[in-house]
Amino acid sequence: MSVTTSEADRYWPVLLDPRAMAPSSVLLLVSNPFFPSFTCSSTSRTEFGLSCMGKVMPGHTKPCLAVRCISVENGAAEPVVARRSANYTECLWDYDYIQSSMRNDYNDEKFKMQMEELKQQVVGLLGCISGQAEQLELIDDLQRLGVAYHFEKEIKSALNRIYYKMYVFDENQGDADLHVTALAFRLFRQHSYAVPQDVFKHFLNGTGNFESRLCADIRGLVSLYEASYLSADGEAIMEEALAFTTASLREVTKQQTADSYLDAILSRALDMPLHWRTARTEARWYVEEAYGKKPNMSPLLHQFAKLDFNIVQATYREELRDLSRWWKKLRFDKDLSFAGDCLVVSYVWGIMASSEPQHAASRTAFAKIIALVSTVDDVYDLHATPGESELITNAFERWDIDSMRQLPHYMKKCYLACYNCVNEMAYDVLNQKGSDVTPSLKKAWAILTRSYLKEARWFHSGHKPTLDEYMSNAWLTISIPLVSLHGHIYDTKPLVEKQVQYLESHPEILKWSCITFRLCDDLGTSSDEMARGDTPKAIQCFMNDTGASEQAAREHVEKLVREGWKKMNQLRMEERILPAVAVERLFNLTRAAHCFYQHGDGHGIQDGVTKQLMSKLLFDSIPM
């Protein structure tokens, strides 16, 4: 046969872009001297009808040309398409390590008995402190050391007493120093007390700026800086506080202070504010790097915090062992290897969302759902054809066994794993709490997969959304509405139908958590995702909308993150339907996003900072 150069050029796009082919077409490489670097690949198909030749050609070993052809096997046609890859690295902590090599020394009963003895001594310490400033300092230490969950009643009682003295009866407000005023503001807002920004008015000069004399009070500046991150919309004093303390503290860092504790917390605050940090990562750092340097620190409390961290870590390891057996049975490594092994990192998300030991059920539910969602996300992003994306979305919307018959094999495994896991969770809740949450969970999965489908359609059509258009879908693809619902049904308290319906309605506090989370994710992952050809993220959308540089776009998105937190802070003080623990989970998931994406894609690329973080949370105990 004779093929001209122009004819070869006409067929060449078929090889490069499978979307140019008809749904029933596949690629066949046939002999042609124009493409000496390409050879015919082997195939299991027994018959090929060449649409451009009109005759069947045998397999070739000579240089080949890509042409469009029809694949026929028992009457079924299936496209051969190029699949993308995220190039995930292997997880360092695989099944064999978790089951056989992971030590768990602090799971022994003797350590738990020792902790109980120390706990009683700490209770005595709490009762000995009467001054307001000292009580606030101790509450802050308990929280940062990660042991506040042992003393919830004592902390709540102390905060109520101090709140009424400071803000209702207005005792000593004019005499309070900057550090105490700012510490109280931060702690009370963190616990949903609506403390006004006006408490800082007596630190302002006649022009509405903070007095310059405060620059010498480094401890007060750090406390005010941390407090400013709990501001709400329209709080001008708190905006001024952030600007004033940021500039002042950056000047302070140019020279070391005589206080090593102050140096440590100052450096950490400027790296990321405390309000954006996860409890367990902060506890590990504060126990090892800061508290021991604090003037007047309590050796008793320090020893208690170290032991508690190691014992809780031992609990995490046992939970991870159980989860790894569940994950192993799914056999995703065989047919969904493109998605990578995300179990351990998914469990770390669960720890960050619900770190306290009593929330084991919620934490493991988070881990399972996040691992499954990560896999489903990679199915849409990396592997599925446009037609396959439509099929699996339809299956999730129908939510029945019959709907999986139309799916290719790898999708059947993914869909059935989700279906079985979620239905098992629904059965547990029905059995233990008497509530049928199946319709709610089914609806959540349908919403999530529809949002994935929209993103897939954008990718395959080459559509570039505006920032508003992108965010209208991206706050759903981040999966927090679905994940938070699954975590909520496993809460330790009785399930309230009104709260489930409220979460289903996507209230503002949930939506702003999702928006802020998404923006953090995009700041960390967009470079890697754009490199593999994904749809534009928030940064790229803003660049396309405005013509801004990437640096300017990043600064804009960082500003949006700050605005998102203001919304969340305001809504937290106004929240009346969700319990405090449910609101805290939403905040914790957003904090986890900061943690994972501060230095890049910490979820997808588990080396460097993420490797160290996961080691400290799960595998390395604190030396006693």
CSV table of N, CA and C in Angstrom, one decimal, residues 99-218:
chain,number,residue,atom,x,y,z
A,99,GLN,N,2.1,-4.7,60.6
A,99,GLN,CA,1.7,-5.9,61.3
A,99,GLN,C,2.8,-6.6,62.1
A,100,SER,N,4.1,-6.5,61.6
A,100,SER,CA,5.2,-7.2,62.2
A,100,SER,C,6.2,-6.4,62.9
A,101,SER,N,6.6,-5.3,62.3
A,101,SER,CA,7.8,-4.6,62.8
A,101,SER,C,7.5,-3.4,63.7
A,102,MET,N,6.2,-2.9,63.6
A,102,MET,CA,5.9,-1.7,64.4
A,102,MET,C,5.8,-2.0,65.9
A,103,ARG,N,6.6,-1.4,66.7
A,103,ARG,CA,6.6,-1.7,68.1
A,103,ARG,C,5.5,-0.9,68.8
A,104,ASN,N,5.1,-1.4,70.0
A,104,ASN,CA,4.1,-0.8,70.7
A,104,ASN,C,4.3,-0.9,72.2
A,105,ASP,N,5.5,-0.4,72.7
A,105,ASP,CA,5.9,-0.6,74.1
A,105,ASP,C,4.9,0.0,75.1
A,106,TYR,N,4.3,1.1,74.8
A,106,TYR,CA,3.5,1.8,75.8
A,106,TYR,C,2.0,1.3,75.8
A,107,ASN,N,1.8,0.2,75.2
A,107,ASN,CA,0.5,-0.4,75.3
A,107,ASN,C,0.3,-1.3,76.6
A,108,ASP,N,1.4,-1.3,77.4
A,108,ASP,CA,1.3,-2.1,78.6
A,108,ASP,C,0.5,-1.5,79.7
A,109,GLU,N,-0.2,-2.3,80.5
A,109,GLU,CA,-1.1,-1.7,81.5
A,109,GLU,C,-0.3,-0.9,82.6
A,110,LYS,N,0.9,-1.2,82.8
A,110,LYS,CA,1.7,-0.5,83.8
A,110,LYS,C,1.8,1.0,83.5
A,111,PHE,N,1.9,1.3,82.2
A,111,PHE,CA,2.1,2.7,81.9
A,111,PHE,C,0.7,3.4,82.1
A,112,LYS,N,-0.4,2.8,81.8
A,112,LYS,CA,-1.7,3.4,82.1
A,112,LYS,C,-1.9,3.6,83.5
A,113,MET,N,-1.5,2.7,84.4
A,113,MET,CA,-1.6,2.9,85.8
A,113,MET,C,-0.7,4.1,86.3
A,114,GLN,N,0.5,4.2,85.7
A,114,GLN,CA,1.4,5.3,86.1
A,114,GLN,C,0.8,6.6,85.6
A,115,MET,N,0.1,6.6,84.5
A,115,MET,CA,-0.5,7.9,84.0
A,115,MET,C,-1.6,8.3,84.9
A,116,GLU,N,-2.4,7.4,85.4
A,116,GLU,CA,-3.5,7.7,86.3
A,116,GLU,C,-3.0,8.3,87.6
A,117,GLU,N,-1.9,7.8,88.1
A,117,GLU,CA,-1.3,8.4,89.3
A,117,GLU,C,-0.8,9.8,89.0
A,118,LEU,N,-0.2,10.0,87.9
A,118,LEU,CA,0.3,11.4,87.6
A,118,LEU,C,-0.9,12.3,87.3
A,119,LYS,N,-2.0,11.8,86.7
A,119,LYS,CA,-3.2,12.6,86.5
A,119,LYS,C,-3.8,13.2,87.8
A,120,GLN,N,-3.9,12.3,88.8
A,120,GLN,CA,-4.4,12.8,90.1
A,120,GLN,C,-3.6,13.9,90.7
A,121,GLN,N,-2.2,13.8,90.5
A,121,GLN,CA,-1.4,14.9,91.0
A,121,GLN,C,-1.6,16.2,90.2
A,122,VAL,N,-1.8,16.0,88.9
A,122,VAL,CA,-2.1,17.2,88.1
A,122,VAL,C,-3.4,17.9,88.5
A,123,VAL,N,-4.4,17.1,88.8
A,123,VAL,CA,-5.7,17.6,89.3
A,123,VAL,C,-5.4,18.4,90.6
A,124,GLY,N,-4.6,17.9,91.5
A,124,GLY,CA,-4.2,18.7,92.7
A,124,GLY,C,-3.5,20.0,92.3
A,125,LEU,N,-2.7,20.0,91.3
A,125,LEU,CA,-2.0,21.2,90.8
A,125,LEU,C,-3.0,22.2,90.3
A,126,LEU,N,-4.1,21.8,89.6
A,126,LEU,CA,-5.1,22.7,89.2
A,126,LEU,C,-5.8,23.4,90.3
A,127,GLY,N,-6.0,22.6,91.4
A,127,GLY,CA,-6.7,23.2,92.5
A,127,GLY,C,-5.9,24.2,93.3
A,128,CYS,N,-4.6,24.2,93.2
A,128,CYS,CA,-3.7,25.1,93.9
A,128,CYS,C,-3.6,26.4,93.3
A,129,ILE,N,-4.0,26.6,92.1
A,129,ILE,CA,-3.7,27.9,91.4
A,129,ILE,C,-5.0,28.7,91.4
A,130,SER,N,-4.9,29.9,91.9
A,130,SER,CA,-6.1,30.8,92.1
A,130,SER,C,-6.1,32.0,91.3
A,131,GLY,N,-4.9,32.5,90.9
A,131,GLY,CA,-4.9,33.8,90.1
A,131,GLY,C,-5.4,33.6,88.7
A,132,GLN,N,-6.1,34.6,88.2
A,132,GLN,CA,-6.7,34.5,86.9
A,132,GLN,C,-5.6,34.3,85.8
A,133,ALA,N,-4.6,35.1,85.8
A,133,ALA,CA,-3.5,34.9,84.8
A,133,ALA,C,-2.9,33.6,84.9
A,134,GLU,N,-2.6,33.1,86.1
A,134,GLU,CA,-2.0,31.8,86.2
A,134,GLU,C,-2.9,30.6,85.7
A,135,GLN,N,-4.2,30.8,86.0
A,135,GLN,CA,-5.2,29.8,85.5
A,135,GLN,C,-5.2,29.7,84.0
A,136,LEU,N,-5.2,30.9,83.4
A,136,LEU,CA,-5.3,31.0,81.9
A,136,LEU,C,-4.0,30.4,81.3
A,137,GLU,N,-2.9,30.7,81.9
A,137,GLU,CA,-1.6,30.1,81.5
A,137,GLU,C,-1.6,28.6,81.6
A,138,LEU,N,-2.2,28.0,82.7
A,138,LEU,CA,-2.2,26.6,82.8
A,138,LEU,C,-3.1,26.0,81.8
A,139,ILE,N,-4.3,26.6,81.6
A,139,ILE,CA,-5.2,26.0,80.6
A,139,ILE,C,-4.6,26.0,79.2
A,140,ASP,N,-3.9,27.1,78.9
A,140,ASP,CA,-3.2,27.1,77.6
A,140,ASP,C,-2.1,26.0,77.5
A,141,ASP,N,-1.4,25.8,78.6
A,141,ASP,CA,-0.4,24.8,78.6
A,141,ASP,C,-1.0,23.4,78.4
A,142,LEU,N,-2.1,23.1,79.1
A,142,LEU,CA,-2.8,21.8,79.0
A,142,LEU,C,-3.2,21.6,77.6
A,143,GLN,N,-3.7,22.6,76.9
A,143,GLN,CA,-4.2,22.4,75.5
A,143,GLN,C,-3.0,22.2,74.6
A,144,ARG,N,-2.0,23.0,74.8
A,144,ARG,CA,-0.8,22.8,73.9
A,144,ARG,C,-0.1,21.5,74.1
A,145,LEU,N,-0.1,21.0,75.3
A,145,LEU,CA,0.6,19.8,75.6
A,145,LEU,C,-0.3,18.5,75.2
A,146,GLY,N,-1.5,18.8,74.8
A,146,GLY,CA,-2.4,17.7,74.3
A,146,GLY,C,-3.1,16.9,75.4
A,147,VAL,N,-3.1,17.4,76.6
A,147,VAL,CA,-3.7,16.7,77.7
A,147,VAL,C,-5.0,17.3,78.3
A,148,ALA,N,-5.5,18.4,77.6
A,148,ALA,CA,-6.7,19.1,78.1
A,148,ALA,C,-7.9,18.2,78.2
A,149,TYR,N,-8.0,17.1,77.3
A,149,TYR,CA,-9.2,16.2,77.3
A,149,TYR,C,-9.3,15.5,78.6
A,150,HIS,N,-8.3,15.4,79.4
A,150,HIS,CA,-8.4,14.8,80.8
A,150,HIS,C,-9.1,15.7,81.8
A,151,PHE,N,-9.2,17.0,81.5
A,151,PHE,CA,-9.6,17.9,82.5
A,151,PHE,C,-10.7,18.9,81.9
A,152,GLU,N,-11.6,18.3,81.1
A,152,GLU,CA,-12.6,19.2,80.4
A,152,GLU,C,-13.5,19.9,81.4
A,153,LYS,N,-13.9,19.2,82.4
A,153,LYS,CA,-14.9,19.8,83.4
A,153,LYS,C,-14.1,20.9,84.2
A,154,GLU,N,-12.9,20.6,84.6
A,154,GLU,CA,-12.2,21.6,85.4
A,154,GLU,C,-11.9,22.9,84.5
A,155,ILE,N,-11.6,22.6,83.3
A,155,ILE,CA,-11.3,23.8,82.4
A,155,ILE,C,-12.5,24.6,82.1
A,156,LYS,N,-13.6,23.9,81.9
A,156,LYS,CA,-14.9,24.6,81.6
A,156,LYS,C,-15.3,25.5,82.8
A,157,SER,N,-15.2,24.9,84.0
A,157,SER,CA,-15.5,25.6,85.2
A,157,SER,C,-14.7,26.8,85.4
A,158,ALA,N,-13.4,26.7,85.2
A,158,ALA,CA,-12.4,27.8,85.4
A,158,ALA,C,-12.7,28.9,84.4
A,159,LEU,N,-12.9,28.5,83.1
A,159,LEU,CA,-13.2,29.5,82.1
A,159,LEU,C,-14.5,30.3,82.4
A,160,ASN,N,-15.5,29.6,82.9
A,160,ASN,CA,-16.8,30.3,83.2
A,160,ASN,C,-16.5,31.3,84.3
A,161,ARG,N,-15.8,30.9,85.4
A,161,ARG,CA,-15.5,31.9,86.5
A,161,ARG,C,-14.7,33.1,86.0
A,162,ILE,N,-13.7,32.8,85.2
A,162,ILE,CA,-12.8,33.9,84.8
A,162,ILE,C,-13.6,34.9,83.8
A,163,TYR,N,-14.4,34.3,82.9
A,163,TYR,CA,-15.2,35.0,82.0
A,163,TYR,C,-16.1,36.0,82.7
A,164,TYR,N,-16.8,35.5,83.7
A,164,TYR,CA,-17.7,36.4,84.4
A,164,TYR,C,-17.0,37.5,85.2
A,165,LYS,N,-15.8,37.2,85.7
A,165,LYS,CA,-15.0,38.2,86.5
A,165,LYS,C,-14.5,39.2,85.5
A,166,MET,N,-14.0,38.8,84.4
A,166,MET,CA,-13.3,39.7,83.5
A,166,MET,C,-14.2,40.5,82.6
A,167,TYR,N,-15.3,39.9,82.1
A,167,TYR,CA,-16.2,40.6,81.1
A,167,TYR,C,-17.6,40.9,81.6
A,168,VAL,N,-18.1,40.2,82.6
A,168,VAL,CA,-19.4,40.6,83.1
A,168,VAL,C,-19.3,41.6,84.2
A,169,PHE,N,-18.4,41.2,85.2
A,169,PHE,CA,-18.3,42.1,86.3
A,169,PHE,C,-17.2,43.1,86.1
A,170,ASP,N,-16.4,43.0,85.0
A,170,ASP,CA,-15.4,43.9,84.5
A,170,ASP,C,-14.3,44.2,85.6
A,171,GLU,N,-13.9,43.1,86.3
A,171,GLU,CA,-12.9,43.2,87.3
A,171,GLU,C,-11.5,43.3,86.7
A,172,ASN,N,-10.8,44.3,87.1
A,172,ASN,CA,-9.3,44.5,86.7
A,172,ASN,C,-9.1,44.6,85.2
A,173,GLN,N,-10.1,45.0,84.4
A,173,GLN,CA,-9.9,45.0,83.0
A,173,GLN,C,-8.9,46.1,82.6
A,174,GLY,N,-9.0,47.3,83.3
A,174,GLY,CA,-8.1,48.4,83.0
A,174,GLY,C,-6.7,48.1,83.4
A,175,ASP,N,-6.5,47.2,84.3
A,175,ASP,CA,-5.1,46.9,84.9
A,175,ASP,C,-4.5,45.7,84.2
A,176,ALA,N,-5.2,44.9,83.4
A,176,ALA,CA,-4.7,43.7,82.7
A,176,ALA,C,-3.6,44.1,81.7
A,177,ASP,N,-2.5,43.3,81.7
A,177,ASP,CA,-1.5,43.6,80.7
A,177,ASP,C,-1.8,43.0,79.4
A,178,LEU,N,-1.0,43.3,78.3
A,178,LEU,CA,-1.4,42.9,77.0
A,178,LEU,C,-1.4,41.4,76.9
A,179,HIS,N,-0.4,40.7,77.5
A,179,HIS,CA,-0.3,39.2,77.4
A,179,HIS,C,-1.6,38.6,78.0
A,180,VAL,N,-2.0,39.0,79.1
A,180,VAL,CA,-3.2,38.3,79.8
A,180,VAL,C,-4.5,38.7,79.0
A,181,THR,N,-4.6,39.9,78.5
A,181,THR,CA,-5.8,40.3,77.8
A,181,THR,C,-5.9,39.5,76.5
A,182,ALA,N,-4.7,39.4,75.8
A,182,ALA,CA,-4.7,38.6,74.5
A,182,ALA,C,-4.9,37.1,74.7
A,183,LEU,N,-4.3,36.6,75.7
A,183,LEU,CA,-4.4,35.1,76.0
A,183,LEU,C,-5.9,34.8,76.3
A,184,ALA,N,-6.5,35.7,77.2
A,184,ALA,CA,-7.9,35.4,77.5
A,184,ALA,C,-8.8,35.5,76.3
A,185,PHE,N,-8.6,36.5,75.5
A,185,PHE,CA,-9.4,36.7,74.2
A,185,PHE,C,-9.3,35.4,73.4
A,186,ARG,N,-8.0,34.9,73.2
A,186,ARG,CA,-7.8,33.7,72.3
A,186,ARG,C,-8.5,32.5,72.9
A,187,LEU,N,-8.3,32.2,74.2
A,187,LEU,CA,-8.9,31.1,74.8
A,187,LEU,C,-10.4,31.1,74.8
A,188,PHE,N,-11.0,32.3,75.2
A,188,PHE,CA,-12.4,32.4,75.2
A,188,PHE,C,-13.1,32.2,73.8
A,189,ARG,N,-12.5,32.9,72.8
A,189,ARG,CA,-13.1,32.7,71.5
A,189,ARG,C,-12.9,31.3,71.0
A,190,GLN,N,-11.8,30.6,71.4
A,190,GLN,CA,-11.6,29.2,71.0
A,190,GLN,C,-12.7,28.3,71.6
A,191,HIS,N,-13.2,28.7,72.7
A,191,HIS,CA,-14.2,28.0,73.4
A,191,HIS,C,-15.6,28.6,73.1
A,192,SER,N,-15.7,29.4,72.0
A,192,SER,CA,-17.0,29.9,71.5
A,192,SER,C,-17.6,31.0,72.4
A,193,TYR,N,-16.9,31.6,73.3
A,193,TYR,CA,-17.4,32.8,74.0
A,193,TYR,C,-17.2,34.0,73.1
A,194,ALA,N,-18.3,34.8,73.0
A,194,ALA,CA,-18.3,36.0,72.1
A,194,ALA,C,-17.6,37.2,72.8
A,195,VAL,N,-16.3,37.1,73.0
A,195,VAL,CA,-15.6,38.2,73.6
A,195,VAL,C,-15.4,39.3,72.5
A,196,PRO,N,-15.7,40.6,72.8
A,196,PRO,CA,-15.6,41.7,71.8
A,196,PRO,C,-14.1,42.1,71.6
A,197,GLN,N,-13.9,42.7,70.5
A,197,GLN,CA,-12.5,43.2,70.2
A,197,GLN,C,-12.2,44.4,71.0
A,198,ASP,N,-13.2,45.0,71.6
A,198,ASP,CA,-13.1,46.3,72.3
A,198,ASP,C,-12.2,46.1,73.6
A,199,VAL,N,-11.9,44.8,74.0
A,199,VAL,CA,-11.1,44.6,75.2
A,199,VAL,C,-9.7,45.1,74.9
A,200,PHE,N,-9.3,45.4,73.7
A,200,PHE,CA,-8.0,45.9,73.3
A,200,PHE,C,-7.9,47.4,73.2
A,201,LYS,N,-9.1,48.1,73.4
A,201,LYS,CA,-9.1,49.5,73.1
A,201,LYS,C,-8.1,50.3,74.0
A,202,HIS,N,-7.9,49.9,75.2
A,202,HIS,CA,-7.1,50.7,76.1
A,202,HIS,C,-5.6,50.5,75.8
A,203,PHE,N,-5.3,49.7,74.7
A,203,PHE,CA,-3.9,49.6,74.2
A,203,PHE,C,-3.7,50.4,73.0
A,204,LEU,N,-4.7,51.2,72.6
A,204,LEU,CA,-4.6,52.0,71.3
A,204,LEU,C,-4.3,53.5,71.7
A,205,ASN,N,-3.7,54.2,70.8
A,205,ASN,CA,-3.5,55.6,71.0
A,205,ASN,C,-4.6,56.4,70.4
A,206,GLY,N,-4.5,57.7,70.3
A,206,GLY,CA,-5.5,58.5,69.9
A,206,GLY,C,-5.9,58.4,68.4
A,207,THR,N,-5.0,57.8,67.6
A,207,THR,CA,-5.2,57.7,66.2
A,207,THR,C,-5.7,56.3,65.8
A,208,GLY,N,-6.0,55.4,66.9
A,208,GLY,CA,-6.5,54.1,66.6
A,208,GLY,C,-5.4,53.0,66.4
A,209,ASN,N,-4.2,53.4,66.6
A,209,ASN,CA,-3.1,52.4,66.4
A,209,ASN,C,-2.6,51.9,67.8
A,210,PHE,N,-2.0,50.8,67.8
A,210,PHE,CA,-1.5,50.2,69.0
A,210,PHE,C,-0.3,51.1,69.4
A,211,GLU,N,-0.2,51.3,70.8
A,211,GLU,CA,0.9,52.2,71.3
A,211,GLU,C,2.2,51.6,71.0
A,212,SER,N,3.2,52.5,70.7
A,212,SER,CA,4.5,52.0,70.3
A,212,SER,C,5.3,51.4,71.5
A,213,ARG,N,4.9,51.8,72.8
A,213,ARG,CA,5.5,51.2,73.9
A,213,ARG,C,5.4,49.7,74.0
A,214,LEU,N,4.3,49.2,73.4
A,214,LEU,CA,4.1,47.7,73.4
A,214,LEU,C,5.1,46.9,72.7
A,215,CYS,N,5.9,47.6,71.8
A,215,CYS,CA,6.9,46.9,71.1
A,215,CYS,C,8.0,46.2,72.0
A,216,ALA,N,8.1,46.7,73.2
A,216,ALA,CA,9.1,46.2,74.1
A,216,ALA,C,8.5,44.9,74.8
A,217,ASP,N,7.2,44.7,74.8
A,217,ASP,CA,6.6,43.6,75.5
A,217,ASP,C,6.5,42.4,74.5
A,218,ILE,N,7.6,41.7,74.3
A,218,ILE,CA,7.6,40.6,73.3
A,218,ILE,C,6.6,39.5,73.6
